[in-house]
Short mmCIF file of C-alpha atoms in Angstrom, two decimals:
data_model
loop_
_atom_site.label_atom_id
_atom_site.label_comp_id
_atom_site.label_asym_id
_atom_site.label_seq_id
_atom_site.Cartn_x
_atom_site.Cartn_y
_atom_site.Cartn_z
CA UNK A 1 0.00 0.00 0.00
CA UNK A 2 1.54 3.36 -1.03
CA UNK A 3 2.32 5.92 1.66
CA UNK A 4 -0.16 8.82 1.99
CA UNK A 5 0.71 11.89 -0.03
CA UNK A 6 1.94 14.95 1.82
CA UNK A 7 0.61 18.42 1.09
CA UNK A 8 1.83 21.79 2.39
CA UNK A 9 -0.62 24.69 2.27
CA UNK A 10 0.95 28.12 2.80
CA UNK A 11 -0.61 31.51 3.49
CA UNK A 12 0.49 34.74 5.21
CA UNK A 13 -2.42 34.80 7.68
CA UNK A 14 -2.13 33.64 11.29
CA UNK A 15 -4.42 30.66 10.49
CA UNK A 16 -6.79 31.13 13.44
CA UNK A 17 -9.51 33.08 11.63
CA UNK A 18 -8.66 32.09 8.05
CA UNK A 19 -11.73 30.06 7.19
CA UNK A 20 -10.82 29.37 3.56
CA UNK A 21 -7.48 27.65 4.15
CA UNK A 22 -8.94 25.76 7.12
CA UNK A 23 -11.69 24.30 4.94
CA UNK A 24 -9.18 23.40 2.22
CA UNK A 25 -6.96 21.64 4.76
CA UNK A 26 -9.92 19.72 6.20
CA UNK A 27 -11.09 18.63 2.75
CA UNK A 28 -7.68 17.27 1.77
CA UNK A 29 -7.17 15.66 5.17
CA UNK A 30 -10.53 13.89 4.79
CA UNK A 31 -9.19 12.23 1.63
CA UNK A 32 -6.23 10.71 3.46
CA UNK A 33 -3.55 13.28 2.65
CA UNK A 34 -1.07 14.34 5.34
CA UNK A 35 -1.68 18.08 5.54
CA UNK A 36 0.51 20.81 6.99
CA UNK A 37 -0.91 24.33 7.05
CA UNK A 38 1.76 27.05 7.23
CA UNK A 39 1.21 30.66 8.29
CA UNK A 40 2.62 33.19 10.72
CA UNK A 41 2.25 34.09 14.37
CA UNK A 42 1.81 37.72 15.35
CA UNK A 43 1.82 39.35 18.77
CA UNK A 44 -1.98 39.63 18.58
CA UNK A 45 -2.55 36.08 17.31
CA UNK A 46 -4.90 33.79 19.16
CA UNK A 47 -3.99 30.22 19.99
CA UNK A 48 -4.90 27.74 17.25
CA UNK A 49 -7.65 25.38 18.41
CA UNK A 50 -6.98 21.68 18.08
CA UNK A 51 -7.23 20.60 14.45
CA UNK A 52 -6.93 17.21 12.73
CA UNK A 53 -4.09 18.37 10.50
CA UNK A 54 -0.66 19.81 11.31
CA UNK A 55 0.04 23.53 11.59
CA UNK A 56 3.23 25.59 11.50
CA UNK A 57 3.45 29.32 12.21
CA UNK A 58 6.54 31.45 11.63
CA UNK A 59 7.30 34.14 14.18
CA UNK A 60 9.15 37.00 12.49
CA UNK A 61 10.69 40.25 13.64
CA UNK A 62 8.44 42.24 11.31
CA UNK A 63 4.65 42.04 11.05
CA UNK A 64 3.98 44.52 8.26
CA UNK A 65 5.67 46.18 5.32
CA UNK A 66 8.22 45.07 2.72
CA UNK A 67 10.59 43.55 5.32
CA UNK A 68 7.84 41.29 6.59
CA UNK A 69 7.08 39.97 3.11
CA UNK A 70 10.77 39.53 2.33
CA UNK A 71 11.52 37.63 5.54
CA UNK A 72 8.34 35.56 5.31
CA UNK A 73 9.05 34.46 1.75
CA UNK A 74 12.67 33.58 2.58
CA UNK A 75 11.58 31.61 5.64
CA UNK A 76 8.88 29.88 3.62
CA UNK A 77 11.32 29.05 0.82
CA UNK A 78 13.69 27.18 3.13
CA UNK A 79 10.84 25.51 5.01
CA UNK A 80 9.46 24.15 1.74
CA UNK A 81 12.92 23.22 0.53
CA UNK A 82 13.67 20.99 3.51
CA UNK A 83 10.16 19.56 3.93
CA UNK A 84 8.84 16.37 2.41
CA UNK A 85 5.82 17.13 0.24
CA UNK A 86 4.24 15.84 -2.94
CA UNK A 87 1.78 18.72 -3.31
CA UNK A 88 2.04 22.44 -2.64
CA UNK A 89 -0.96 24.75 -2.26
CA UNK A 90 -0.08 28.45 -2.33
CA UNK A 91 -2.61 31.05 -1.26
CA UNK A 92 -2.42 34.47 -2.88
CA UNK A 93 0.42 36.19 -4.65
CA UNK A 94 2.41 36.84 -1.48
CA UNK A 95 3.29 33.12 -1.11
CA UNK A 96 3.40 32.17 -4.80
CA UNK A 97 7.07 32.63 -5.74
CA UNK A 98 8.71 30.29 -3.17
CA UNK A 99 6.05 27.66 -3.82
CA UNK A 100 6.56 27.92 -7.57
CA UNK A 101 10.35 27.62 -7.33
CA UNK A 102 10.31 24.69 -4.91
CA UNK A 103 7.61 22.84 -6.84
CA UNK A 104 9.80 23.08 -9.94
CA UNK A 105 12.91 21.94 -8.07
CA UNK A 106 11.12 18.98 -6.52
CA UNK A 107 8.91 18.26 -9.53
CA UNK A 108 5.88 18.44 -7.25
CA UNK A 109 2.32 19.42 -8.11
CA UNK A 110 1.42 23.07 -7.45
CA UNK A 111 -2.06 24.53 -6.85
CA UNK A 112 -2.67 28.28 -6.67
CA UNK A 113 -5.64 29.68 -4.75
CA UNK A 114 -6.12 33.40 -5.36
CA UNK A 115 -8.34 34.80 -2.59
CA UNK A 116 -8.71 38.20 -4.23
CA UNK A 117 -7.62 40.38 -7.14
CA UNK A 118 -4.33 40.88 -5.32
CA UNK A 119 -2.59 43.54 -7.43
CA UNK A 120 -5.68 45.77 -7.26
CA UNK A 121 -6.02 45.99 -3.48
CA UNK A 122 -6.09 49.65 -2.35
CA UNK A 123 -2.86 49.29 -0.37
CA UNK A 124 -1.01 48.48 -3.62
CA UNK A 125 -2.92 50.75 -5.99
CA UNK A 126 -1.80 53.69 -3.85
CA UNK A 127 1.85 52.50 -4.01
CA UNK A 128 2.63 51.86 -7.69
CA UNK A 129 6.27 50.81 -7.22
CA UNK A 130 5.34 48.05 -4.78
CA UNK A 131 2.36 47.09 -6.94
CA UNK A 132 4.65 46.73 -9.95
CA UNK A 133 6.90 44.40 -7.94
CA UNK A 134 4.03 42.02 -7.17
CA UNK A 135 2.68 42.39 -10.68
CA UNK A 136 6.04 41.33 -12.12
CA UNK A 137 5.91 38.13 -10.04
CA UNK A 138 2.36 37.48 -11.19
CA UNK A 139 3.23 38.03 -14.86
CA UNK A 140 6.23 35.72 -14.57
CA UNK A 141 4.55 32.83 -12.75
CA UNK A 142 0.84 32.88 -13.62
CA UNK A 143 1.12 31.85 -17.30
CA UNK A 144 3.10 28.77 -16.19
CA UNK A 145 0.45 27.55 -13.73
CA UNK A 146 -1.84 24.61 -14.43
CA UNK A 147 -4.03 24.35 -11.33
CA UNK A 148 -5.60 27.68 -10.39
CA UNK A 149 -8.79 28.53 -8.55
CA UNK A 150 -10.27 31.67 -7.01
CA UNK A 151 -13.28 32.98 -5.10
CA UNK A 152 -15.75 34.10 -7.77
CA UNK A 153 -16.54 34.20 -11.48
CA UNK A 154 -15.54 37.84 -11.98
CA UNK A 155 -11.96 37.36 -10.78
CA UNK A 156 -11.69 34.00 -12.58
CA UNK A 157 -12.69 35.67 -15.86
CA UNK A 158 -10.16 38.46 -15.41
CA UNK A 159 -7.27 36.06 -14.79
CA UNK A 160 -8.31 33.70 -17.58
CA UNK A 161 -8.49 36.50 -20.12
CA UNK A 162 -5.27 38.13 -18.90
CA UNK A 163 -3.03 35.04 -18.73
CA UNK A 164 -4.87 32.51 -20.92
CA UNK A 165 -4.93 30.02 -18.05
CA UNK A 166 -8.16 28.26 -17.03
CA UNK A 167 -9.27 29.32 -13.54
CA UNK A 168 -11.84 27.40 -11.49
CA UNK A 169 -14.12 28.90 -8.83
CA UNK A 170 -14.46 27.77 -5.21
CA UNK A 171 -16.45 30.27 -3.17
CA UNK A 172 -15.88 31.13 0.49
CA UNK A 173 -18.87 29.28 1.87
CA UNK A 174 -19.10 28.29 5.55
CA UNK A 175 -20.19 24.93 6.90
CA UNK A 176 -23.91 24.25 7.02
CA UNK A 177 -23.55 21.81 9.90
CA UNK A 178 -22.41 24.42 12.43
CA UNK A 179 -24.49 24.15 15.59
CA UNK A 180 -27.27 26.71 15.80
CA UNK A 181 -27.34 26.41 19.56
CA UNK A 182 -25.28 28.81 21.60
CA UNK A 183 -24.76 29.62 25.24
CA UNK A 184 -23.69 33.15 24.26
CA UNK A 185 -26.27 35.86 24.89
CA UNK A 186 -26.52 39.56 24.15
CA UNK A 187 -26.75 40.31 27.82
CA UNK A 188 -23.62 38.28 28.49
CA UNK A 189 -21.67 40.33 25.95
CA UNK A 190 -23.03 43.65 27.14
CA UNK A 191 -25.14 44.18 24.02
CA UNK A 192 -28.57 45.83 24.05
CA UNK A 193 -31.50 43.42 24.10
CA UNK A 194 -34.12 46.01 23.11
CA UNK A 195 -32.54 47.22 19.83
CA UNK A 196 -32.07 45.83 16.35
CA UNK A 197 -28.39 45.05 15.88
CA UNK A 198 -26.57 45.56 12.59
CA UNK A 199 -23.42 43.45 12.47
CA UNK A 200 -20.20 44.45 10.70
CA UNK A 201 -17.69 41.61 10.95
CA UNK A 202 -14.41 40.72 9.29
CA UNK A 203 -10.69 40.19 9.75
CA UNK A 204 -9.97 43.13 7.43
CA UNK A 205 -12.04 46.10 8.58
CA UNK A 206 -9.92 48.53 6.59
CA UNK A 207 -10.22 51.73 4.58
CA UNK A 208 -13.10 51.98 2.08
CA UNK A 209 -15.06 49.15 3.67
CA UNK A 210 -17.90 51.48 4.70
CA UNK A 211 -17.27 51.20 8.45
CA UNK A 212 -17.11 54.95 9.07
CA UNK A 213 -20.35 55.51 7.20
CA UNK A 214 -22.02 52.70 9.13
CA UNK A 215 -21.21 54.45 12.40
CA UNK A 216 -22.65 57.77 11.23
CA UNK A 217 -25.70 55.99 9.81
CA UNK A 218 -26.47 54.12 13.02
CA UNK A 219 -26.33 57.43 14.89
CA UNK A 220 -29.26 58.56 12.71
CA UNK A 221 -31.24 55.32 13.18
CA UNK A 222 -33.52 54.95 16.19
CA UNK A 223 -33.91 51.68 18.08
CA UNK A 224 -30.80 50.25 16.44
CA UNK A 225 -27.22 49.45 17.40
CA UNK A 226 -24.06 48.58 15.49
CA UNK A 227 -21.69 45.75 16.41
CA UNK A 228 -18.18 45.32 15.02
CA UNK A 229 -16.49 41.92 15.37
CA UNK A 230 -12.96 41.42 14.05
CA UNK A 231 -9.78 43.32 13.31
CA UNK A 232 -8.40 45.75 10.79
CA UNK A 233 -6.43 48.89 10.09
CA UNK A 234 -9.18 51.40 10.93
CA UNK A 235 -10.53 49.94 14.17
CA UNK A 236 -8.70 52.39 16.42
CA UNK A 237 -10.00 55.29 14.32
CA UNK A 238 -13.52 53.89 14.49
CA UNK A 239 -13.37 53.73 18.27
CA UNK A 240 -12.16 57.32 18.41
CA UNK A 241 -15.00 58.35 16.12
CA UNK A 242 -17.58 56.69 18.37
CA UNK A 243 -16.10 58.43 21.38
CA UNK A 244 -16.07 61.82 19.64
CA UNK A 245 -19.69 61.38 18.52
CA UNK A 246 -20.70 60.27 22.05
CA UNK A 247 -22.63 57.24 20.80
CA UNK A 248 -20.97 54.48 22.84
CA UNK A 249 -24.45 53.20 23.77
CA UNK A 250 -25.12 52.47 20.08
CA UNK A 251 -21.80 51.10 18.78
CA UNK A 252 -19.99 48.09 20.21
CA UNK A 253 -16.69 46.39 19.43
CA UNK A 254 -15.63 42.79 19.96
CA UNK A 255 -12.17 41.50 19.01
CA UNK A 256 -11.57 38.81 16.38
CA UNK A 257 -12.75 35.39 17.47
CA UNK A 258 -11.92 31.78 16.62
CA UNK A 259 -14.23 30.53 13.90
CA UNK A 260 -16.25 28.29 16.19
CA UNK A 261 -17.07 31.19 18.53
CA UNK A 262 -17.60 33.71 15.74
CA UNK A 263 -20.50 31.65 14.39
CA UNK A 264 -22.26 31.95 17.75
CA UNK A 265 -21.66 35.71 17.97
CA UNK A 266 -22.93 36.29 14.44
CA UNK A 267 -26.28 34.71 15.27
CA UNK A 268 -26.93 37.33 17.98
CA UNK A 269 -27.46 40.12 15.42
CA UNK A 270 -30.56 40.99 13.40
CA UNK A 271 -28.95 42.22 10.16
CA UNK A 272 -25.57 41.89 8.48
CA UNK A 273 -23.59 44.67 6.79
CA UNK A 274 -21.22 44.38 3.83
CA UNK A 275 -20.47 47.89 2.58
CA UNK A 276 -17.26 47.72 0.52
CA UNK A 277 -16.89 50.73 -1.75
CA UNK A 278 -16.27 50.52 -5.48
CA UNK A 279 -12.97 52.38 -5.16
CA UNK A 280 -10.74 49.70 -6.66
CA UNK A 281 -11.09 46.57 -8.78
CA UNK A 282 -10.40 44.24 -5.87
CA UNK A 283 -13.33 45.58 -3.86
CA UNK A 284 -15.55 45.86 -6.96
CA UNK A 285 -15.24 42.15 -7.68
CA UNK A 286 -15.12 40.93 -4.09
CA UNK A 287 -17.45 38.34 -2.59
CA UNK A 288 -16.82 38.65 1.17
CA UNK A 289 -16.78 35.72 3.58
CA UNK A 290 -19.07 37.62 5.91
CA UNK A 291 -21.90 37.65 3.37
CA UNK A 292 -22.14 33.87 3.58
CA UNK A 293 -21.63 33.86 7.36
CA UNK A 294 -24.62 36.18 7.64
CA UNK A 295 -26.66 33.85 5.43
CA UNK A 296 -25.86 30.81 7.57
CA UNK A 297 -26.80 32.79 10.68
CA UNK A 298 -30.12 33.85 9.11
CA UNK A 299 -29.34 37.59 8.96
CA UNK A 300 -30.91 39.71 6.21
CA UNK A 301 -28.11 41.62 4.49
CA UNK A 302 -27.66 45.33 3.82
CA UNK A 303 -25.04 45.61 1.10
CA UNK A 304 -23.31 48.05 -1.20
CA UNK A 305 -23.92 47.64 -4.92
CA UNK A 306 -21.09 45.39 -6.09
CA UNK A 307 -21.74 42.87 -8.88
CA UNK A 308 -20.89 39.59 -7.15
CA UNK A 309 -22.68 40.57 -3.93
CA UNK A 310 -25.75 41.80 -5.83
CA UNK A 311 -25.99 38.46 -7.66
CA UNK A 312 -26.43 36.62 -4.37
CA UNK A 313 -28.85 39.07 -2.79
CA UNK A 314 -31.01 39.37 -5.93
CA UNK A 315 -31.03 35.64 -6.62
CA UNK A 316 -32.14 34.63 -3.13
CA UNK A 317 -33.95 37.84 -2.14
CA UNK A 318 -32.30 38.03 1.26
CA UNK A 319 -31.83 41.76 1.87
CA UNK A 320 -31.42 45.18 0.34
CA UNK A 321 -28.81 46.97 -1.75
CA UNK A 322 -28.16 50.52 -0.55
CA UNK A 323 -28.42 53.11 -3.37
CA UNK A 324 -24.92 54.27 -2.46
CA UNK A 325 -22.43 54.10 0.41
CA UNK A 326 -23.30 57.59 1.59
CA UNK A 327 -24.34 58.00 5.21
CA UNK A 328 -27.77 59.22 4.12
CA UNK A 329 -28.48 56.20 1.92
CA UNK A 330 -27.17 53.66 4.43
CA UNK A 331 -29.23 55.20 7.24
CA UNK A 332 -32.36 55.29 5.07
CA UNK A 333 -31.90 51.63 4.13
CA UNK A 334 -31.37 50.68 7.77
CA UNK A 335 -34.65 52.38 8.71
CA UNK A 336 -36.51 50.61 5.89
CA UNK A 337 -35.22 47.22 6.95
CA UNK A 338 -36.11 47.75 10.60
CA UNK A 339 -39.61 49.04 9.92
CA UNK A 340 -40.83 46.42 7.41
CA UNK A 341 -41.86 43.43 9.55
CA UNK A 342 -43.55 41.62 6.66
CA UNK A 343 -40.45 41.84 4.48
CA UNK A 344 -38.31 40.68 7.41
CA UNK A 345 -40.34 37.46 7.64
CA UNK A 346 -39.91 36.86 3.88
CA UNK A 347 -36.16 37.46 4.12
CA UNK A 348 -35.89 34.96 6.96
CA UNK A 349 -37.69 32.29 4.90
CA UNK A 350 -35.51 32.97 1.86
CA UNK A 351 -32.39 32.80 4.03
CA UNK A 352 -33.24 29.20 4.94
CA UNK A 353 -33.14 28.27 1.26
CA UNK A 354 -29.95 30.25 0.66
CA UNK A 355 -28.25 28.66 3.68
CA UNK A 356 -29.10 25.14 2.49
CA UNK A 357 -27.51 25.81 -0.91
CA UNK A 358 -24.65 28.21 -0.12
CA UNK A 359 -22.70 25.98 2.23
CA UNK A 360 -19.30 24.29 2.25
CA UNK A 361 -20.83 20.82 2.16
CA UNK A 362 -21.86 21.67 -1.43
CA UNK A 363 -18.89 23.81 -2.44
CA UNK A 364 -16.32 21.29 -1.20
CA UNK A 365 -17.22 19.05 -4.14
CA UNK A 366 -15.82 21.69 -6.50
CA UNK A 367 -12.57 21.86 -4.53
CA UNK A 368 -12.11 18.10 -4.53
CA UNK A 369 -12.74 18.01 -8.28
CA UNK A 370 -9.82 20.41 -8.74
CA UNK A 371 -7.60 18.06 -6.70
CA UNK A 372 -9.01 14.85 -8.18
CA UNK A 373 -5.73 13.79 -9.83
CA UNK A 374 -3.76 13.87 -6.56
CA UNK A 375 -6.20 12.41 -4.04
#
């Protein structure tokens, strides 16, 4: 009987809240592969819960900026070089080069999972020299890839047209079988029990995600509160804004949570917010994890008008698209959603259908089809 194949999955996240790579690792582990998931450990990182596959986190002297990426890629290169593996799975452009080089040296199979339209993220668009560096890596490696998948049809089409490489789609769908029972309560978390709660969650609550507008909009909305769960670059500014506006009784913050706990917290809200602005191509063609988390938790969604998000909301009729990401339009949409009890009941019924279809138990089949020749 041949020995089980070994696969190394690498990503720059700290692994704890990265749902996509966790689901990929579980799927491959379930097929008998020996899986090692590689990421990094930051000062703010939570402990990794017990998992059925192996994990490895690099602790580096830098956590952001060019030096971080340089040191991480060098460390990853040597880790891959001296590790036994038959299959490499690289996540996003910032881990692609070492995986590509080592897979060629070892004649191993390489899979590339692009979580976003990487070279169009706002942090790079605003810094053209750094963007050109990453773009040069992409242009060098991408045309040579054979096994590529990404998060939605829009990004897949862009890459296919640009590099003439077929790109499959595996969406960021959560598990359907997550327990709906929770010992967590609003009262236990210090949240209001007599207000409708709009939830804004995510590991990347950053610039142009609509968080600032959500705060100003909730201030104009009676009988409603706003809850942030997660981390991101603008969180400290958001907290200062809430303090300056003197609305601490309407806006609440909870830190990032392990996935298992996050599911329970999500279910405490009444509505979910996804308000990315169409300020760059990456945001325009995004399909956020939180949208599907809201669906599984049964939360009607208030969203900005982005094509991939609109497709889901229009198809399943599970919420409203705000006319714009202005404070006035977001606040008006919040008020409409709170006041229409009949529509709320319809949304909740439609969410049951959406949750049964938009789940990892269905989407995993697409992932395993991509890996069918190595499992």
